[in-house]
């Protein structure tokens, strides 16, 4: 059976690794992968890396997922491509390294909107479109479970994402759609650009494996979760053993 799969922010870091994993595992020529992108350059780069076979399966859709209107427009385009969908990965997030004292209302509101509100309403709009056996993955973060010192608003948004996965179960009851959240600790992606060696060393001391995850390791967990029909309503942490010491 062919599948319609969607990944938001799928041209960089973890999202790109998930999109590539879905293509690698795709066995049906009729499969469709819809990849949301934000920066044109990232899309062009990813497109240039795809095989001819994969290009036939992929549709890139621009959307600013920090706005309700951007999400609405994206959903409309998805429905034009396919009125029914199977797998949805909500991967978009933004953060800030501002201190709490430096926050203004706008930055608080934008981060909660992008990380929590927009995905919530995207799922609301796509809810009637899921085929039986559908899967939703929400990209959380260990920061949503532990209180990292660095980013209060990001942590709060991810805690909301984790709880959203559990609360949505009730809303999807009877639809045979599984919903899970994945919570990585630290992953080597462009998100880490600018991190100092001192910061890497300090964090690596707290991780039992003494390194950041590769994006492919997160993508594998996402895929394994979506292909296991009995994982549902769960927060899956992938941390390398964080806070071991
Ligand atoms: N890296 C980590 O250590 C880590 C740990 C835990 C959780 N996570 C989560 O993993 C997810 C992906 O992060 P990443 O590490 O892969 O970071 P990344 O490589 O920086 O990717 C972030 C993605 O978000 C996209 N994006 C930013 N603003 C957007 C907007 N307004 N509309 C649509 N897309 C937008 C970016 O698009 P462009 O590149 O086109 O700008 C990029 O594709 C996030 O949910 C993050 O919270 C990451």
mmCIF file of C-alpha atoms and ligand atoms in Angstrom:
data_model
loop_
_atom_site.group_PDB
_atom_site.id
_atom_site.type_symbol
_atom_site.label_atom_id
_atom_site.label_comp_id
_atom_site.label_asym_id
_atom_site.label_seq_id
_atom_site.Cartn_x
_atom_site.Cartn_y
_atom_site.Cartn_z
ATOM 1 C CA UNK A 1 0.000 0.000 0.000
ATOM 2 C CA UNK A 2 1.330 3.415 -0.923
ATOM 3 C CA UNK A 3 1.640 6.134 1.706
ATOM 4 C CA UNK A 4 1.357 9.901 1.808
ATOM 5 C CA UNK A 5 3.951 11.204 4.262
ATOM 6 C CA UNK A 6 4.570 14.756 5.472
ATOM 7 C CA UNK A 7 7.600 16.242 7.231
ATOM 8 C CA UNK A 8 7.641 19.859 8.343
ATOM 9 C CA UNK A 9 10.969 21.673 8.188
ATOM 10 C CA UNK A 10 12.344 18.717 6.277
ATOM 11 C CA UNK A 11 15.319 20.276 4.505
ATOM 12 C CA UNK A 12 17.740 20.652 7.429
ATOM 13 C CA UNK A 13 19.053 18.709 10.411
ATOM 14 C CA UNK A 14 16.688 16.171 11.958
ATOM 15 C CA UNK A 15 13.836 16.873 9.529
ATOM 16 C CA UNK A 16 16.086 16.239 6.529
ATOM 17 C CA UNK A 17 17.384 13.021 8.094
ATOM 18 C CA UNK A 18 13.779 11.867 8.647
ATOM 19 C CA UNK A 19 12.802 12.729 5.066
ATOM 20 C CA UNK A 20 15.820 10.834 3.716
ATOM 21 C CA UNK A 21 15.059 7.843 5.951
ATOM 22 C CA UNK A 22 11.454 7.733 4.691
ATOM 23 C CA UNK A 23 12.719 7.771 1.110
ATOM 24 C CA UNK A 24 15.315 5.086 1.835
ATOM 25 C CA UNK A 25 12.668 2.792 3.309
ATOM 26 C CA UNK A 26 10.001 3.580 0.693
ATOM 27 C CA UNK A 27 9.220 0.418 -1.288
ATOM 28 C CA UNK A 28 6.235 1.641 -3.308
ATOM 29 C CA UNK A 29 6.685 3.797 -6.408
ATOM 30 C CA UNK A 30 3.323 5.447 -5.621
ATOM 31 C CA UNK A 31 4.532 6.753 -2.207
ATOM 32 C CA UNK A 32 4.360 10.524 -1.833
ATOM 33 C CA UNK A 33 6.598 12.537 0.504
ATOM 34 C CA UNK A 34 5.607 16.151 1.106
ATOM 35 C CA UNK A 35 8.452 18.184 2.555
ATOM 36 C CA UNK A 36 7.859 21.615 4.006
ATOM 37 C CA UNK A 37 10.771 24.024 3.642
ATOM 38 C CA UNK A 38 11.487 27.574 4.744
ATOM 39 C CA UNK A 39 14.708 28.711 3.061
ATOM 40 C CA UNK A 40 14.908 28.295 -0.715
ATOM 41 C CA UNK A 41 18.652 27.457 -0.564
ATOM 42 C CA UNK A 42 18.043 24.472 1.694
ATOM 43 C CA UNK A 43 15.378 23.168 -0.667
ATOM 44 C CA UNK A 44 17.641 23.583 -3.716
ATOM 45 C CA UNK A 45 20.469 21.790 -1.935
ATOM 46 C CA UNK A 46 18.274 18.866 -0.895
ATOM 47 C CA UNK A 47 16.696 18.591 -4.332
ATOM 48 C CA UNK A 48 20.168 18.325 -5.881
ATOM 49 C CA UNK A 49 20.960 15.405 -3.571
ATOM 50 C CA UNK A 50 17.870 13.319 -4.450
ATOM 51 C CA UNK A 51 17.968 10.418 -6.921
ATOM 52 C CA UNK A 52 15.703 10.587 -9.988
ATOM 53 C CA UNK A 53 13.494 7.905 -8.410
ATOM 54 C CA UNK A 54 13.141 9.849 -5.147
ATOM 55 C CA UNK A 55 12.428 13.117 -6.995
ATOM 56 C CA UNK A 56 9.254 11.503 -8.394
ATOM 57 C CA UNK A 57 7.995 10.884 -4.844
ATOM 58 C CA UNK A 58 8.873 14.258 -3.307
ATOM 59 C CA UNK A 59 6.941 17.537 -3.376
ATOM 60 C CA UNK A 60 8.532 20.519 -1.648
ATOM 61 C CA UNK A 61 6.113 23.107 -0.257
ATOM 62 C CA UNK A 62 7.235 26.461 1.083
ATOM 63 C CA UNK A 63 5.522 27.530 4.294
ATOM 64 C CA UNK A 64 6.360 29.855 7.139
ATOM 65 C CA UNK A 65 5.320 27.603 10.002
ATOM 66 C CA UNK A 66 5.688 30.405 12.520
ATOM 67 C CA UNK A 67 2.337 31.756 11.330
ATOM 68 C CA UNK A 68 -1.183 30.335 11.362
ATOM 69 C CA UNK A 69 -1.701 31.589 7.784
ATOM 70 C CA UNK A 70 1.477 29.872 6.561
ATOM 71 C CA UNK A 71 0.284 26.598 8.078
ATOM 72 C CA UNK A 72 -3.233 27.011 6.602
ATOM 73 C CA UNK A 73 -1.779 27.594 3.152
ATOM 74 C CA UNK A 74 0.458 24.534 3.556
ATOM 75 C CA UNK A 75 -2.500 22.327 4.562
ATOM 76 C CA UNK A 76 -4.506 23.511 1.542
ATOM 77 C CA UNK A 77 -1.639 22.570 -0.778
ATOM 78 C CA UNK A 78 -1.248 19.179 0.921
ATOM 79 C CA UNK A 79 -4.950 18.418 0.399
ATOM 80 C CA UNK A 80 -4.663 19.366 -3.264
ATOM 81 C CA UNK A 81 -1.879 16.805 -3.636
ATOM 82 C CA UNK A 82 -3.760 14.148 -1.676
ATOM 83 C CA UNK A 83 -7.098 14.325 0.166
ATOM 84 C CA UNK A 84 -5.955 11.446 2.415
ATOM 85 C CA UNK A 85 -2.686 11.188 4.361
ATOM 86 C CA UNK A 86 -0.840 8.519 6.357
ATOM 87 C CA UNK A 87 2.211 9.806 8.229
ATOM 88 C CA UNK A 88 2.825 13.286 9.644
ATOM 89 C CA UNK A 89 6.023 14.442 11.342
ATOM 90 C CA UNK A 90 5.723 17.844 13.029
ATOM 91 C CA UNK A 91 9.370 18.804 13.291
ATOM 92 C CA UNK A 92 9.450 22.619 13.124
ATOM 93 C CA UNK A 93 10.732 24.515 16.129
ATOM 94 C CA UNK A 94 12.561 27.698 16.963
ATOM 95 C CA UNK A 95 14.351 28.768 20.141
ATOM 96 C CA UNK A 96 16.167 31.638 21.756
ATOM 97 C CA UNK A 97 19.207 31.948 23.957
ATOM 98 C CA UNK A 98 17.961 35.212 25.444
ATOM 99 C CA UNK A 99 17.854 35.300 29.221
ATOM 100 C CA UNK A 100 14.459 35.398 30.923
ATOM 101 C CA UNK A 101 15.010 39.056 31.907
ATOM 102 C CA UNK A 102 15.511 39.941 28.220
ATOM 103 C CA UNK A 103 12.278 38.325 27.002
ATOM 104 C CA UNK A 104 9.578 40.469 25.550
ATOM 105 C CA UNK A 105 6.050 39.246 24.927
ATOM 106 C CA UNK A 106 6.643 38.917 21.176
ATOM 107 C CA UNK A 107 9.482 36.402 21.477
ATOM 108 C CA UNK A 108 7.547 34.353 24.062
ATOM 109 C CA UNK A 109 4.456 34.341 21.883
ATOM 110 C CA UNK A 110 6.324 33.536 18.634
ATOM 111 C CA UNK A 111 8.120 30.536 20.106
ATOM 112 C CA UNK A 112 4.960 29.090 21.663
ATOM 113 C CA UNK A 113 3.059 29.745 18.438
ATOM 114 C CA UNK A 114 5.669 28.080 16.207
ATOM 115 C CA UNK A 115 6.500 25.127 18.440
ATOM 116 C CA UNK A 116 3.071 24.364 19.907
ATOM 117 C CA UNK A 117 0.071 26.312 18.562
ATOM 118 C CA UNK A 118 0.729 25.995 14.821
ATOM 119 C CA UNK A 119 1.354 22.204 14.958
ATOM 120 C CA UNK A 120 -1.759 21.787 17.116
ATOM 121 C CA UNK A 121 -3.959 23.514 14.537
ATOM 122 C CA UNK A 122 -2.254 21.755 11.650
ATOM 123 C CA UNK A 123 -3.208 18.440 13.251
ATOM 124 C CA UNK A 124 -6.755 19.719 13.844
ATOM 125 C CA UNK A 125 -7.083 20.573 10.142
ATOM 126 C CA UNK A 126 -5.539 17.305 8.937
ATOM 127 C CA UNK A 127 -7.404 15.087 11.452
ATOM 128 C CA UNK A 128 -10.237 14.062 9.095
ATOM 129 C CA UNK A 129 -7.701 13.312 6.370
ATOM 130 C CA UNK A 130 -5.859 10.438 8.090
ATOM 131 C CA UNK A 131 -6.210 6.933 6.727
ATOM 132 C CA UNK A 132 -6.645 4.156 9.296
ATOM 133 C CA UNK A 133 -3.236 3.131 10.620
ATOM 134 C CA UNK A 134 -2.026 6.730 10.369
ATOM 135 C CA UNK A 135 0.886 7.964 12.497
ATOM 136 C CA UNK A 136 1.773 11.334 13.957
ATOM 137 C CA UNK A 137 5.178 12.149 15.435
ATOM 138 C CA UNK A 138 5.681 15.361 17.367
ATOM 139 C CA UNK A 139 9.294 16.466 17.755
ATOM 140 C CA UNK A 140 9.782 17.238 21.424
ATOM 141 C CA UNK A 141 12.995 17.685 23.363
ATOM 142 C CA UNK A 142 14.541 16.543 26.604
ATOM 143 C CA UNK A 143 14.337 20.259 27.402
ATOM 144 C CA UNK A 144 10.574 19.691 27.693
ATOM 145 C CA UNK A 145 11.137 17.176 30.474
ATOM 146 C CA UNK A 146 14.107 18.715 32.314
ATOM 147 C CA UNK A 147 14.583 22.359 33.194
ATOM 148 C CA UNK A 148 17.705 23.280 31.210
ATOM 149 C CA UNK A 149 19.091 26.587 32.351
ATOM 150 C CA UNK A 150 19.447 27.927 28.806
ATOM 151 C CA UNK A 151 15.969 28.344 27.336
ATOM 152 C CA UNK A 152 12.882 28.684 29.478
ATOM 153 C CA UNK A 153 10.363 29.429 26.743
ATOM 154 C CA UNK A 154 11.663 26.653 24.460
ATOM 155 C CA UNK A 155 11.467 24.173 27.355
ATOM 156 C CA UNK A 156 7.909 25.217 28.186
ATOM 157 C CA UNK A 157 6.868 24.878 24.523
ATOM 158 C CA UNK A 158 8.353 21.372 24.306
ATOM 159 C CA UNK A 159 6.676 20.318 27.576
ATOM 160 C CA UNK A 160 3.440 21.377 25.862
ATOM 161 C CA UNK A 161 4.347 19.315 22.805
ATOM 162 C CA UNK A 162 4.914 16.221 24.967
ATOM 163 C CA UNK A 163 1.560 16.634 26.684
ATOM 164 C CA UNK A 164 -0.136 17.388 23.375
ATOM 165 C CA UNK A 165 0.821 13.919 22.101
ATOM 166 C CA UNK A 166 -0.920 12.327 25.080
ATOM 167 C CA UNK A 167 -3.986 14.590 25.054
ATOM 168 C CA UNK A 168 -4.543 14.185 21.300
ATOM 169 C CA UNK A 169 -4.983 10.439 21.752
ATOM 170 C CA UNK A 170 -8.441 11.023 23.162
ATOM 171 C CA UNK A 171 -9.342 13.261 20.249
ATOM 172 C CA UNK A 172 -8.306 10.562 17.768
ATOM 173 C CA UNK A 173 -9.987 7.735 19.681
ATOM 174 C CA UNK A 174 -11.625 5.326 17.234
ATOM 175 C CA UNK A 175 -9.685 6.671 14.258
ATOM 176 C CA UNK A 176 -6.816 4.157 14.555
ATOM 177 C CA UNK A 177 -4.144 6.858 14.346
ATOM 178 C CA UNK A 178 -1.102 6.619 16.659
ATOM 179 C CA UNK A 179 0.474 9.721 18.161
ATOM 180 C CA UNK A 180 3.860 9.857 19.854
ATOM 181 C CA UNK A 181 6.428 12.462 20.834
ATOM 182 C CA UNK A 182 10.183 11.989 20.484
ATOM 183 C CA UNK A 183 12.488 13.792 22.899
ATOM 184 C CA UNK A 184 16.143 14.011 21.850
ATOM 185 C CA UNK A 185 18.726 15.552 24.144
ATOM 186 C CA UNK A 186 21.486 17.082 22.019
ATOM 187 C CA UNK A 187 21.784 16.414 18.293
ATOM 188 C CA UNK A 188 24.555 17.563 15.938
ATOM 189 C CA UNK A 189 22.592 19.726 13.467
ATOM 190 C CA UNK A 190 22.772 23.351 12.255
ATOM 191 C CA UNK A 191 20.800 24.124 15.433
ATOM 192 C CA UNK A 192 24.160 23.824 17.236
ATOM 193 C CA UNK A 193 25.942 26.362 14.974
ATOM 194 C CA UNK A 194 27.850 28.762 17.139
ATOM 195 C CA UNK A 195 28.127 26.469 20.169
ATOM 196 C CA UNK A 196 31.562 26.889 21.751
ATOM 197 C CA UNK A 197 33.925 24.001 22.463
ATOM 198 C CA UNK A 198 33.583 24.823 26.163
ATOM 199 C CA UNK A 199 29.822 24.333 25.868
ATOM 200 C CA UNK A 200 30.220 21.019 23.993
ATOM 201 C CA UNK A 201 32.666 19.786 26.646
ATOM 202 C CA UNK A 202 30.374 20.800 29.525
ATOM 203 C CA UNK A 203 27.345 19.065 27.994
ATOM 204 C CA UNK A 204 29.255 15.962 26.857
ATOM 205 C CA UNK A 205 30.323 15.391 30.465
ATOM 206 C CA UNK A 206 26.655 14.911 31.355
ATOM 207 C CA UNK A 207 25.978 12.428 28.544
ATOM 208 C CA UNK A 208 26.958 8.841 29.228
ATOM 209 C CA UNK A 209 28.059 8.369 25.603
ATOM 210 C CA UNK A 210 29.973 11.687 25.776
ATOM 211 C CA UNK A 211 28.754 12.940 22.417
ATOM 212 C CA UNK A 212 25.802 14.546 20.679
ATOM 213 C CA UNK A 213 23.446 12.320 18.648
ATOM 214 C CA UNK A 214 23.636 12.223 14.869
ATOM 215 C CA UNK A 215 20.437 13.311 13.100
ATOM 216 C CA UNK A 216 20.235 9.842 11.492
ATOM 217 C CA UNK A 217 19.930 8.265 14.941
ATOM 218 C CA UNK A 218 16.846 10.372 15.647
ATOM 219 C CA UNK A 219 15.427 9.610 12.188
ATOM 220 C CA UNK A 220 15.792 5.879 12.855
ATOM 221 C CA UNK A 221 13.795 6.172 16.079
ATOM 222 C CA UNK A 222 11.105 8.164 14.278
ATOM 223 C CA UNK A 223 10.868 5.491 11.577
ATOM 224 C CA UNK A 224 10.942 2.583 14.035
ATOM 225 C CA UNK A 225 8.177 4.243 16.063
ATOM 226 C CA UNK A 226 5.984 4.818 13.025
ATOM 227 C CA UNK A 227 6.402 1.229 11.844
ATOM 228 C CA UNK A 228 5.499 -0.255 15.237
ATOM 229 C CA UNK A 229 1.714 -0.303 15.451
ATOM 230 C CA UNK A 230 1.546 -0.684 19.234
ATOM 231 C CA UNK A 231 3.608 2.364 20.240
ATOM 232 C CA UNK A 232 1.004 4.984 21.018
ATOM 233 C CA UNK A 233 0.610 7.969 23.346
ATOM 234 C CA UNK A 234 4.225 7.724 24.447
ATOM 235 C CA UNK A 235 7.129 10.079 24.948
ATOM 236 C CA UNK A 236 10.262 8.377 23.642
ATOM 237 C CA UNK A 237 13.482 9.866 24.991
ATOM 238 C CA UNK A 238 16.705 9.488 22.977
ATOM 239 C CA UNK A 239 19.469 11.012 25.052
ATOM 240 C CA UNK A 240 22.638 8.890 25.032
ATOM 241 C CA UNK A 241 22.129 8.647 28.788
ATOM 242 C CA UNK A 242 21.811 12.282 29.813
ATOM 243 C CA UNK A 243 22.469 13.295 33.433
ATOM 244 C CA UNK A 244 24.157 9.975 34.029
ATOM 245 C CA UNK A 245 26.660 11.504 36.408
HETATM 246 N N1 LIG B 1 19.431 19.703 17.559
HETATM 247 C C1 LIG B 1 19.106 19.368 18.800
HETATM 248 O O1 LIG B 1 19.970 19.246 19.682
HETATM 249 C C2 LIG B 1 17.668 19.107 19.156
HETATM 250 C C3 LIG B 1 17.399 18.547 20.414
HETATM 251 C C4 LIG B 1 16.085 18.302 20.751
HETATM 252 C C5 LIG B 1 15.077 18.592 19.877
HETATM 253 N N2 LIG B 1 15.358 19.148 18.667
HETATM 254 C C6 LIG B 1 14.248 19.456 17.792
HETATM 255 O O2 LIG B 1 14.456 18.935 16.510
HETATM 256 C C7 LIG B 1 13.737 19.721 15.554
HETATM 257 C C8 LIG B 1 14.630 20.075 14.377
HETATM 258 O O3 LIG B 1 15.751 20.789 14.846
HETATM 259 P P1 LIG B 1 17.201 20.577 14.196
HETATM 260 O O4 LIG B 1 18.121 20.264 15.287
HETATM 261 O O5 LIG B 1 17.112 19.694 13.018
HETATM 262 O O6 LIG B 1 17.523 22.080 13.776
HETATM 263 P P2 LIG B 1 17.810 22.774 12.361
HETATM 264 O O7 LIG B 1 18.716 21.944 11.537
HETATM 265 O O8 LIG B 1 18.210 24.160 12.707
HETATM 266 O O9 LIG B 1 16.392 22.754 11.704
HETATM 267 C C9 LIG B 1 15.404 23.642 12.043
HETATM 268 C C10 LIG B 1 14.439 23.632 10.920
HETATM 269 O O10 LIG B 1 13.372 24.542 11.207
HETATM 270 C C11 LIG B 1 13.110 25.250 10.037
HETATM 271 N N3 LIG B 1 12.401 26.494 10.316
HETATM 272 C C12 LIG B 1 12.811 27.541 11.059
HETATM 273 N N4 LIG B 1 11.869 28.515 11.044
HETATM 274 C C13 LIG B 1 10.858 28.035 10.269
HETATM 275 C C14 LIG B 1 9.616 28.566 9.864
HETATM 276 N N5 LIG B 1 9.212 29.769 10.265
HETATM 277 N N6 LIG B 1 8.825 27.822 9.063
HETATM 278 C C15 LIG B 1 9.206 26.602 8.637
HETATM 279 N N7 LIG B 1 10.373 26.031 9.005
HETATM 280 C C16 LIG B 1 11.191 26.769 9.806
HETATM 281 C C17 LIG B 1 14.440 25.468 9.397
HETATM 282 O O11 LIG B 1 14.290 25.780 8.036
HETATM 283 P P3 LIG B 1 15.488 26.523 7.239
HETATM 284 O O12 LIG B 1 16.710 25.698 7.464
HETATM 285 O O13 LIG B 1 15.009 26.497 5.824
HETATM 286 O O14 LIG B 1 15.570 27.886 7.834
HETATM 287 C C18 LIG B 1 15.064 24.088 9.616
HETATM 288 O O15 LIG B 1 14.634 23.197 8.592
HETATM 289 C C19 LIG B 1 13.164 20.914 16.317
HETATM 290 O O16 LIG B 1 11.825 20.627 16.683
HETATM 291 C C20 LIG B 1 14.029 20.956 17.572
HETATM 292 O O17 LIG B 1 13.360 21.549 18.653
HETATM 293 C C21 LIG B 1 16.642 19.419 18.284
#
